[in-house]
Amino acid sequence: MELKCRENPIVMKLDTPEFKNLLTNEVLDLKKLFEKYHYEIRIAGGAVRDLLMGIQPKDLDFATTATPDELKQMFTNENIRMINMSGEKHGTITPRINDKENYEITTLRIDMITDGRHAEVEFTKDWKLDANRRDLTINSMFLGFDGSVYDYYFGYEDLRIRRVAFVGDADVRIKEDYLRIMRYFRFYGRIAEKPNNHDKETLEIIKKNVSGLGNISGERIWTELKKMLQGNFAGDLLKTMLDVGVGNYIGIPDPDIEELNKVLNRSQHLQLHPMSYLAALLRDIDAVTLLHSRLKFSGYDRDLAYFLVEHRGDKDDTRTLLPYEKLVLNTKMKQKNAIEYTHELLKYKGDENLLELFNKWEVPQFPVGGKILKDNGVPPGKMYGPIINKLKEIWIDNEYKQSADDLVKLIPNVIEEFANKNKTKH
């Protein structure tokens, strides 16, 4: 693709504290090594974007004119260990510098054949061609060690006006890898200043290509979606994504937009967990199962979605916090998870007073266990579970005031109650 691009790609020289902080001993040693072997190397992609926004990058990726074989030869000569060789087929080698930092270094490349999921690559020494294969203009810039920002496709201008645009023709870019639809929304949340300032034509092109997401693995989709739901405008972006038809291809064929709107109105400011946004769209437990089978959540995220959907209904009790205390005290899961899930549930419901009470609540320890039953003459057997549950119920209803001794006195009554129940059954 012949795109309009800059004659002179250097748009500015960075001299910010964030840039200087990047130049650690390890980074400077890497630079010297490449100078020694006469290969060009620049910082690539996200770190350049972050620096231009005044953000300290979390990690650094590099691009180079050296081929993977040349890189391996260089690092071998210098006795530098290389790790994670799985990136090699994409042209990425990861050396461990000074036994301290790992850096991904990728050879400049052109995507020769793409099928919407994977690309066959050919290596190049042309920086512009490598920039041309990247997804968004704001991600297609490079940075020299002297602070020179190289921008071939006007990403610098787009970043200044907070515009998210594909490099060149959006339709071609998306068809190369349909995951770029998800990446568009994620980066919109990273850089845009308004929730709905999308370029209409871009959204139309996404809409036309959205079925391609059906061929992308759930894990890759969830990686992008989760990051998007942790960024700005998560709720608005989710609605825009559903408007362009993403739902059918990521496991939400029948989204509950009304519930999502309710949750956004009352809870958006509470920094919701990504699963709260998704749970709001899911009408019932079956919808959670369907979405999990598509996106392959971690056990923690999957169980949080089930928990939110199961317990989000109204709860009536004169002690308003009691139903939520019970969710923690009667749980079969790890108590730590039950506390975190209940905390998220109260955020989902937007009840800030209860949330504050719950945060202050100290989880009481139920004082009776199997050993106490045994010491008090209860014969071992199936009765232990029901007796403990019944005593716990009484203890909770009495606001956790009873000691082990108080509860032990109730054991004969509880056993008698069970015996009478069994008689009536027979």
Coordinates of C-alpha atoms in Angstrom, one line a residue:
M1 CA 0.0 0.0 0.0
E2 CA 1.3 3.4 -1.0
L3 CA 0.2 5.6 1.8
K4 CA 0.8 9.3 2.2
C5 CA 3.8 9.6 4.5
R6 CA 6.3 12.1 5.7
E7 CA 9.4 12.9 3.6
N8 CA 11.4 13.5 6.7
P9 CA 10.1 11.3 9.5
I10 CA 11.8 13.0 12.4
V11 CA 9.1 15.2 14.0
M12 CA 10.8 16.2 17.3
K13 CA 13.5 15.5 19.8
L14 CA 12.4 14.3 23.2
D15 CA 14.2 15.5 26.2
T16 CA 11.7 14.8 29.0
P17 CA 12.4 13.3 32.5
E18 CA 10.3 10.2 31.4
F19 CA 12.6 9.7 28.4
K20 CA 15.8 10.1 30.5
N21 CA 14.5 7.6 33.1
L22 CA 14.4 5.0 30.3
L23 CA 18.1 5.2 29.7
T24 CA 19.2 2.8 32.4
N25 CA 22.6 1.1 32.4
E26 CA 21.0 -1.9 30.7
V27 CA 19.4 0.1 27.9
L28 CA 22.7 2.0 27.3
D29 CA 24.6 -1.3 27.3
L30 CA 22.2 -2.6 24.7
K31 CA 22.7 0.5 22.6
K32 CA 26.5 0.2 22.7
L33 CA 26.3 -3.4 21.7
F34 CA 24.3 -2.6 18.5
E35 CA 26.7 0.3 17.7
K36 CA 29.6 -2.1 18.0
Y37 CA 28.0 -4.5 15.4
H38 CA 26.7 -1.6 13.2
Y39 CA 23.0 -2.5 13.5
E40 CA 20.4 0.1 13.9
I41 CA 18.0 -0.2 16.9
R42 CA 15.1 2.0 18.0
I43 CA 12.5 1.9 20.7
A44 CA 9.2 0.9 19.1
G45 CA 5.4 1.2 19.5
G46 CA 3.6 1.7 22.8
A47 CA 6.6 3.2 24.8
V48 CA 6.9 6.0 22.2
R49 CA 3.2 6.8 22.4
D50 CA 3.3 6.8 26.3
L51 CA 6.4 9.1 26.3
L52 CA 4.7 11.6 24.0
M53 CA 1.7 11.6 26.4
G54 CA 4.1 12.3 29.4
I55 CA 3.5 8.8 30.8
Q56 CA 6.4 6.6 32.0
P57 CA 6.3 3.4 29.9
K58 CA 6.0 0.2 31.9
D59 CA 8.0 -1.8 29.4
L60 CA 10.2 -1.3 26.3
D61 CA 10.1 -3.0 23.0
F62 CA 12.8 -2.5 20.4
A63 CA 13.0 -2.8 16.6
T64 CA 16.1 -3.4 14.6
T65 CA 17.5 -3.8 11.1
A66 CA 19.4 -6.9 12.3
T67 CA 17.9 -10.3 11.3
P68 CA 17.1 -12.9 14.0
D69 CA 20.1 -14.9 12.9
E70 CA 22.4 -11.8 13.2
L71 CA 20.9 -11.1 16.6
K72 CA 21.5 -14.6 17.8
Q73 CA 25.1 -14.6 16.5
M74 CA 25.8 -11.2 18.2
F75 CA 24.3 -12.3 21.6
T76 CA 26.1 -15.6 21.4
N77 CA 29.5 -13.9 20.7
E78 CA 28.9 -11.6 23.7
N79 CA 27.8 -14.5 26.0
I80 CA 24.4 -12.9 26.5
R81 CA 21.7 -15.4 27.4
M82 CA 18.6 -15.5 25.2
I83 CA 15.2 -16.5 26.6
N84 CA 11.8 -17.5 25.3
M85 CA 12.7 -18.6 21.8
S86 CA 9.1 -19.0 20.8
G87 CA 9.0 -15.4 19.3
E88 CA 11.7 -16.2 16.8
K89 CA 9.4 -17.2 14.0
H90 CA 7.9 -13.6 14.2
G91 CA 11.4 -12.2 14.2
T92 CA 11.6 -11.5 18.0
I93 CA 14.7 -12.4 20.1
T94 CA 14.7 -11.7 23.8
P95 CA 18.2 -11.2 25.4
R96 CA 18.7 -10.9 29.2
I97 CA 21.0 -7.9 29.6
N98 CA 23.4 -7.8 32.6
D99 CA 21.4 -10.7 34.1
K100 CA 18.9 -8.1 35.0
E101 CA 16.5 -7.0 32.3
N102 CA 14.8 -8.9 29.4
Y103 CA 14.1 -6.9 26.2
E104 CA 12.1 -8.0 23.2
I105 CA 13.9 -7.0 20.0
T106 CA 12.1 -7.5 16.8
T107 CA 13.5 -7.4 13.3
L108 CA 11.8 -4.9 10.9
R109 CA 9.4 -6.9 8.8
I110 CA 6.6 -6.8 6.3
D111 CA 3.5 -9.0 6.6
M112 CA 3.4 -10.9 3.3
I113 CA 0.4 -13.1 3.6
T114 CA -2.3 -12.5 6.2
D115 CA -5.5 -14.6 6.9
G116 CA -7.1 -12.4 9.5
R117 CA -5.4 -14.2 12.3
H118 CA -1.8 -14.9 11.5
A119 CA 0.8 -13.3 9.2
E120 CA 3.7 -14.7 7.3
V121 CA 6.5 -12.2 7.5
E122 CA 9.5 -11.1 5.5
F123 CA 12.3 -9.2 7.1
T124 CA 13.3 -5.7 5.8
K125 CA 15.7 -2.9 6.6
D126 CA 13.2 -0.3 5.8
W127 CA 11.7 1.5 8.9
K128 CA 8.9 3.0 6.9
L129 CA 7.7 -0.5 5.6
D130 CA 7.7 -1.8 9.2
A131 CA 5.7 1.3 10.4
N132 CA 3.3 0.6 7.5
R133 CA 2.3 -2.9 8.8
R134 CA 1.3 -1.7 12.3
D135 CA -2.3 -1.3 13.3
L136 CA -2.8 2.3 14.5
T137 CA -0.9 5.5 13.6
I138 CA -0.2 6.2 17.3
N139 CA 1.5 2.8 17.6
S140 CA 3.6 3.1 14.5
M141 CA 6.3 5.5 15.8
F142 CA 9.9 4.8 16.7
L143 CA 12.3 6.6 19.0
G144 CA 16.1 6.9 18.7
F145 CA 18.4 6.9 21.7
D146 CA 19.1 10.5 21.0
G147 CA 15.4 11.4 21.6
S148 CA 14.5 11.6 17.9
V149 CA 10.9 10.7 17.3
Y150 CA 10.4 9.0 13.9
D151 CA 6.8 9.2 12.7
Y152 CA 6.1 8.1 9.1
Y153 CA 2.2 8.1 9.1
F154 CA 1.2 11.1 11.2
G155 CA 0.7 9.3 14.5
Y156 CA 2.2 12.4 16.3
E157 CA -0.6 14.6 15.0
D158 CA -3.2 12.0 15.8
L159 CA -1.9 11.7 19.3
R160 CA -2.0 15.5 19.8
I161 CA -5.7 15.6 18.9
R162 CA -6.4 12.3 20.7
R163 CA -7.5 10.6 17.5
V164 CA -7.4 6.8 17.0
A165 CA -6.9 6.0 13.4
F166 CA -5.6 3.0 11.5
V167 CA -2.5 3.2 9.4
G168 CA -3.7 3.7 5.9
D169 CA -6.9 1.9 4.8
A170 CA -8.8 0.7 7.9
D171 CA -10.6 -2.0 5.9
V172 CA -7.2 -3.5 4.8
R173 CA -5.7 -3.2 8.3
I174 CA -8.6 -5.0 9.9
K175 CA -8.7 -7.7 7.4
E176 CA -5.1 -8.5 8.1
D177 CA -6.0 -9.3 11.7
Y178 CA -9.5 -9.0 13.0
L179 CA -8.3 -8.6 16.6
R180 CA -7.5 -5.0 15.5
I181 CA -11.2 -4.3 16.0
M182 CA -10.7 -4.9 19.7
R183 CA -7.5 -3.0 19.8
Y184 CA -9.1 0.0 18.2
F185 CA -11.6 0.2 21.2
R186 CA -8.9 -0.5 23.8
F187 CA -6.6 2.3 22.5
Y188 CA -9.6 4.6 22.1
G189 CA -10.1 4.3 25.9
R190 CA -6.4 5.0 26.4
I191 CA -6.1 8.2 24.5
A192 CA -9.4 9.8 23.6
E193 CA -10.8 12.7 25.6
K194 CA -14.5 12.1 25.0
P195 CA -16.4 8.8 25.2
N196 CA -18.1 9.0 21.8
N197 CA -15.9 11.0 19.5
H198 CA -15.4 8.1 17.0
D199 CA -14.8 8.7 13.3
K200 CA -18.1 7.5 11.8
E201 CA -16.4 6.0 8.7
T202 CA -14.1 3.9 11.0
L203 CA -17.1 2.5 12.9
E204 CA -18.8 1.6 9.6
I205 CA -15.8 -0.3 8.4
I206 CA -15.6 -2.1 11.8
K207 CA -19.3 -3.0 11.4
K208 CA -18.7 -4.5 8.0
N209 CA -15.7 -6.6 9.3
V210 CA -17.0 -7.6 12.7
S211 CA -17.9 -11.2 11.7
G212 CA -14.1 -11.8 11.3
L213 CA -13.9 -11.8 15.1
G214 CA -15.6 -15.2 15.0
N215 CA -12.4 -16.7 13.9
I216 CA -10.2 -15.2 16.6
S217 CA -9.5 -17.2 19.7
G218 CA -11.5 -16.3 22.8
E219 CA -8.2 -15.9 24.8
R220 CA -6.9 -13.2 22.5
I221 CA -10.3 -11.4 22.5
W222 CA -10.5 -11.5 26.3
T223 CA -6.9 -10.1 26.7
E224 CA -7.9 -7.0 24.7
L225 CA -11.4 -6.7 26.1
K226 CA -10.2 -6.9 29.7
K227 CA -7.7 -4.2 29.1
M228 CA -10.4 -2.0 27.5
L229 CA -12.7 -2.6 30.5
Q230 CA -10.0 -1.3 32.8
G231 CA -9.5 1.9 30.8
N232 CA -11.5 5.1 30.4
F233 CA -15.1 5.1 29.1
A234 CA -15.4 1.4 29.5
G235 CA -19.2 1.4 29.6
D236 CA -19.6 3.7 26.6
L237 CA -17.1 1.7 24.6
L238 CA -18.8 -1.5 25.5
K239 CA -22.1 -0.1 24.2
T240 CA -20.5 1.2 21.0
M241 CA -18.9 -2.3 20.4
L242 CA -22.3 -3.9 20.8
D243 CA -23.8 -1.3 18.4
V244 CA -21.4 -2.4 15.7
G245 CA -22.3 -6.0 16.3
V246 CA -19.3 -7.3 18.3
G247 CA -21.6 -9.2 20.8
N248 CA -22.6 -12.0 18.5
Y249 CA -18.9 -13.0 17.9
I250 CA -17.6 -12.7 21.4
G251 CA -20.3 -14.7 23.3
I252 CA -22.9 -12.0 24.1
P253 CA -25.7 -12.6 21.5
D254 CA -28.4 -11.1 23.7
P255 CA -27.0 -8.3 25.8
D256 CA -29.1 -6.7 28.5
I257 CA -28.4 -3.0 27.7
E258 CA -31.0 -1.8 30.1
E259 CA -29.2 -3.4 33.1
L260 CA -25.8 -2.2 31.8
N261 CA -27.2 1.4 31.7
K262 CA -28.5 1.1 35.3
V263 CA -25.1 -0.2 36.5
L264 CA -23.3 2.6 34.6
N265 CA -25.6 5.3 36.1
R266 CA -25.1 4.3 39.7
S267 CA -21.7 2.6 39.7
Q268 CA -19.4 3.8 36.9
H269 CA -17.4 6.1 39.2
L270 CA -16.6 3.2 41.6
Q271 CA -13.9 1.6 39.4
L272 CA -15.7 -1.5 38.6
H273 CA -14.0 -4.8 37.9
P274 CA -14.2 -5.8 34.2
M275 CA -16.5 -8.7 35.1
S276 CA -19.1 -6.2 36.5
Y277 CA -19.5 -4.6 33.1
L278 CA -19.9 -8.0 31.5
A279 CA -22.2 -9.4 34.2
A280 CA -24.5 -6.5 33.7
L281 CA -25.0 -7.6 30.1
L282 CA -25.8 -11.2 31.0
R283 CA -29.4 -12.0 31.8
D284 CA -28.9 -15.3 33.7
I285 CA -26.4 -17.9 34.8
D286 CA -26.6 -19.7 31.4
A287 CA -25.4 -16.6 29.7
V288 CA -22.3 -16.6 32.0
T289 CA -21.6 -20.2 30.9
L290 CA -22.0 -19.3 27.3
L291 CA -19.6 -16.3 27.6
H292 CA -17.1 -18.3 29.5
S293 CA -17.1 -21.0 26.9
R294 CA -16.2 -18.4 24.3
L295 CA -13.7 -16.2 26.2
K296 CA -12.1 -18.8 28.5
F297 CA -12.0 -16.7 31.7
S298 CA -9.7 -17.5 34.6
G299 CA -11.4 -19.4 37.4
Y300 CA -11.5 -16.2 39.5
D301 CA -13.1 -14.1 36.8
R302 CA -15.6 -16.9 35.8
D303 CA -16.7 -17.4 39.4
L304 CA -17.0 -13.6 40.0
A305 CA -19.4 -13.4 37.0
Y306 CA -21.5 -16.2 38.4
F307 CA -21.5 -14.6 41.8
L308 CA -22.6 -11.2 40.5
V309 CA -25.4 -12.6 38.4
E310 CA -26.6 -14.9 41.1
H311 CA -26.7 -12.3 44.0
R312 CA -27.4 -9.0 42.3
G313 CA -31.1 -9.0 43.1
D314 CA -32.6 -7.0 46.0
K315 CA -32.0 -8.3 49.5
D316 CA -34.4 -7.5 52.4
D317 CA -33.3 -7.6 56.0
T318 CA -33.7 -5.2 58.9
R319 CA -29.9 -5.5 59.3
T320 CA -29.1 -4.2 55.8
L321 CA -25.6 -5.6 55.8
L322 CA -26.6 -9.1 57.1
P323 CA -27.3 -10.7 53.7
Y324 CA -23.8 -9.7 52.5
E325 CA -22.2 -10.9 55.7
K326 CA -23.9 -14.2 55.2
L327 CA -22.4 -14.4 51.6
V328 CA -19.0 -14.4 53.3
L329 CA -19.7 -16.5 56.3
N330 CA -21.6 -19.3 54.5
T331 CA -19.4 -19.5 51.5
K332 CA -18.0 -22.7 50.1
M333 CA -15.2 -20.9 48.3
K334 CA -12.0 -19.4 49.8
Q335 CA -13.1 -16.7 52.3
K336 CA -10.7 -14.2 50.7
N337 CA -12.5 -14.6 47.4
A338 CA -15.9 -14.3 49.0
I339 CA -15.0 -11.0 50.6
E340 CA -13.6 -9.6 47.3
Y341 CA -16.7 -10.8 45.3
T342 CA -19.1 -9.3 47.9
H343 CA -17.2 -6.1 47.8
E344 CA -17.5 -6.0 44.0
L345 CA -21.2 -6.9 44.3
L346 CA -21.8 -3.9 46.5
K347 CA -20.0 -1.7 43.9
Y348 CA -22.1 -3.3 41.1
K349 CA -25.3 -2.3 43.1
G350 CA -23.9 1.2 43.6
D351 CA -24.7 1.1 47.4
E352 CA -21.9 3.2 48.7
N353 CA -23.2 3.3 52.3
L354 CA -23.3 -0.5 52.5
L355 CA -19.9 -0.6 50.8
E356 CA -18.4 1.6 53.5
L357 CA -20.0 -0.5 56.2
F358 CA -18.8 -3.7 54.6
N359 CA -15.2 -2.4 54.3
K360 CA -15.2 -1.6 58.0
W361 CA -16.8 -5.0 59.0
E362 CA -14.4 -7.4 60.5
V363 CA -15.2 -11.0 59.7
P364 CA -16.0 -12.9 63.0
Q365 CA -14.6 -16.4 63.5
F366 CA -17.3 -19.0 64.1
P367 CA -16.2 -20.6 67.4
V368 CA -17.5 -24.2 66.9
G369 CA -15.8 -26.9 64.9
G370 CA -15.8 -30.7 64.7
K371 CA -13.5 -31.2 67.6
I372 CA -15.9 -29.3 70.0
L373 CA -18.8 -31.5 68.8
K374 CA -16.7 -34.6 69.5
D375 CA -15.6 -33.4 72.9
N376 CA -19.3 -32.8 73.7
G377 CA -20.4 -36.3 73.0
V378 CA -21.7 -36.0 69.5
P379 CA -20.9 -39.3 67.8
P380 CA -18.9 -38.8 64.5
G381 CA -21.0 -39.1 61.4
K382 CA -23.2 -37.4 58.9
M383 CA -24.7 -35.1 61.6
Y384 CA -21.7 -32.9 62.0
G385 CA -22.3 -30.8 59.0
P386 CA -26.0 -30.1 59.6
I387 CA -25.4 -29.4 63.4
I388 CA -22.6 -27.0 62.7
N389 CA -24.7 -25.2 60.0
K390 CA -27.6 -24.9 62.4
L391 CA -25.4 -23.5 65.2
K392 CA -23.8 -21.1 62.7
E393 CA -27.3 -19.9 61.6
I394 CA -28.2 -19.2 65.3
W395 CA -24.9 -17.5 65.9
I396 CA -25.3 -15.2 62.8
D397 CA -28.9 -14.3 63.8
N398 CA -27.6 -13.3 67.3
E399 CA -25.0 -11.0 65.7
Y400 CA -22.1 -13.3 66.5
K401 CA -22.4 -12.6 70.3
Q402 CA -22.5 -16.3 71.4
S403 CA -19.3 -18.0 72.6
A404 CA -18.4 -21.6 72.0
D405 CA -19.8 -22.4 75.5
D406 CA -23.1 -20.7 74.7
L407 CA -23.5 -22.7 71.5
V408 CA -22.5 -26.0 73.0
K409 CA -25.5 -25.7 75.3
L410 CA -27.8 -25.6 72.3
I411 CA -26.4 -28.9 70.8
P412 CA -29.0 -31.2 72.5
N413 CA -31.9 -29.0 71.2
V414 CA -30.5 -29.0 67.7
I415 CA -30.1 -32.8 67.7
E416 CA -33.6 -33.2 69.0
E417 CA -34.9 -30.9 66.2
F418 CA -33.2 -33.0 63.6
A419 CA -34.6 -36.2 65.1
N420 CA -38.2 -34.8 65.1
K421 CA -37.8 -33.7 61.5
N422 CA -36.7 -37.2 60.5
K423 CA -39.7 -38.8 62.4
T424 CA -42.1 -36.6 60.4
K425 CA -40.4 -37.5 57.2
H426 CA -40.9 -41.3 57.9

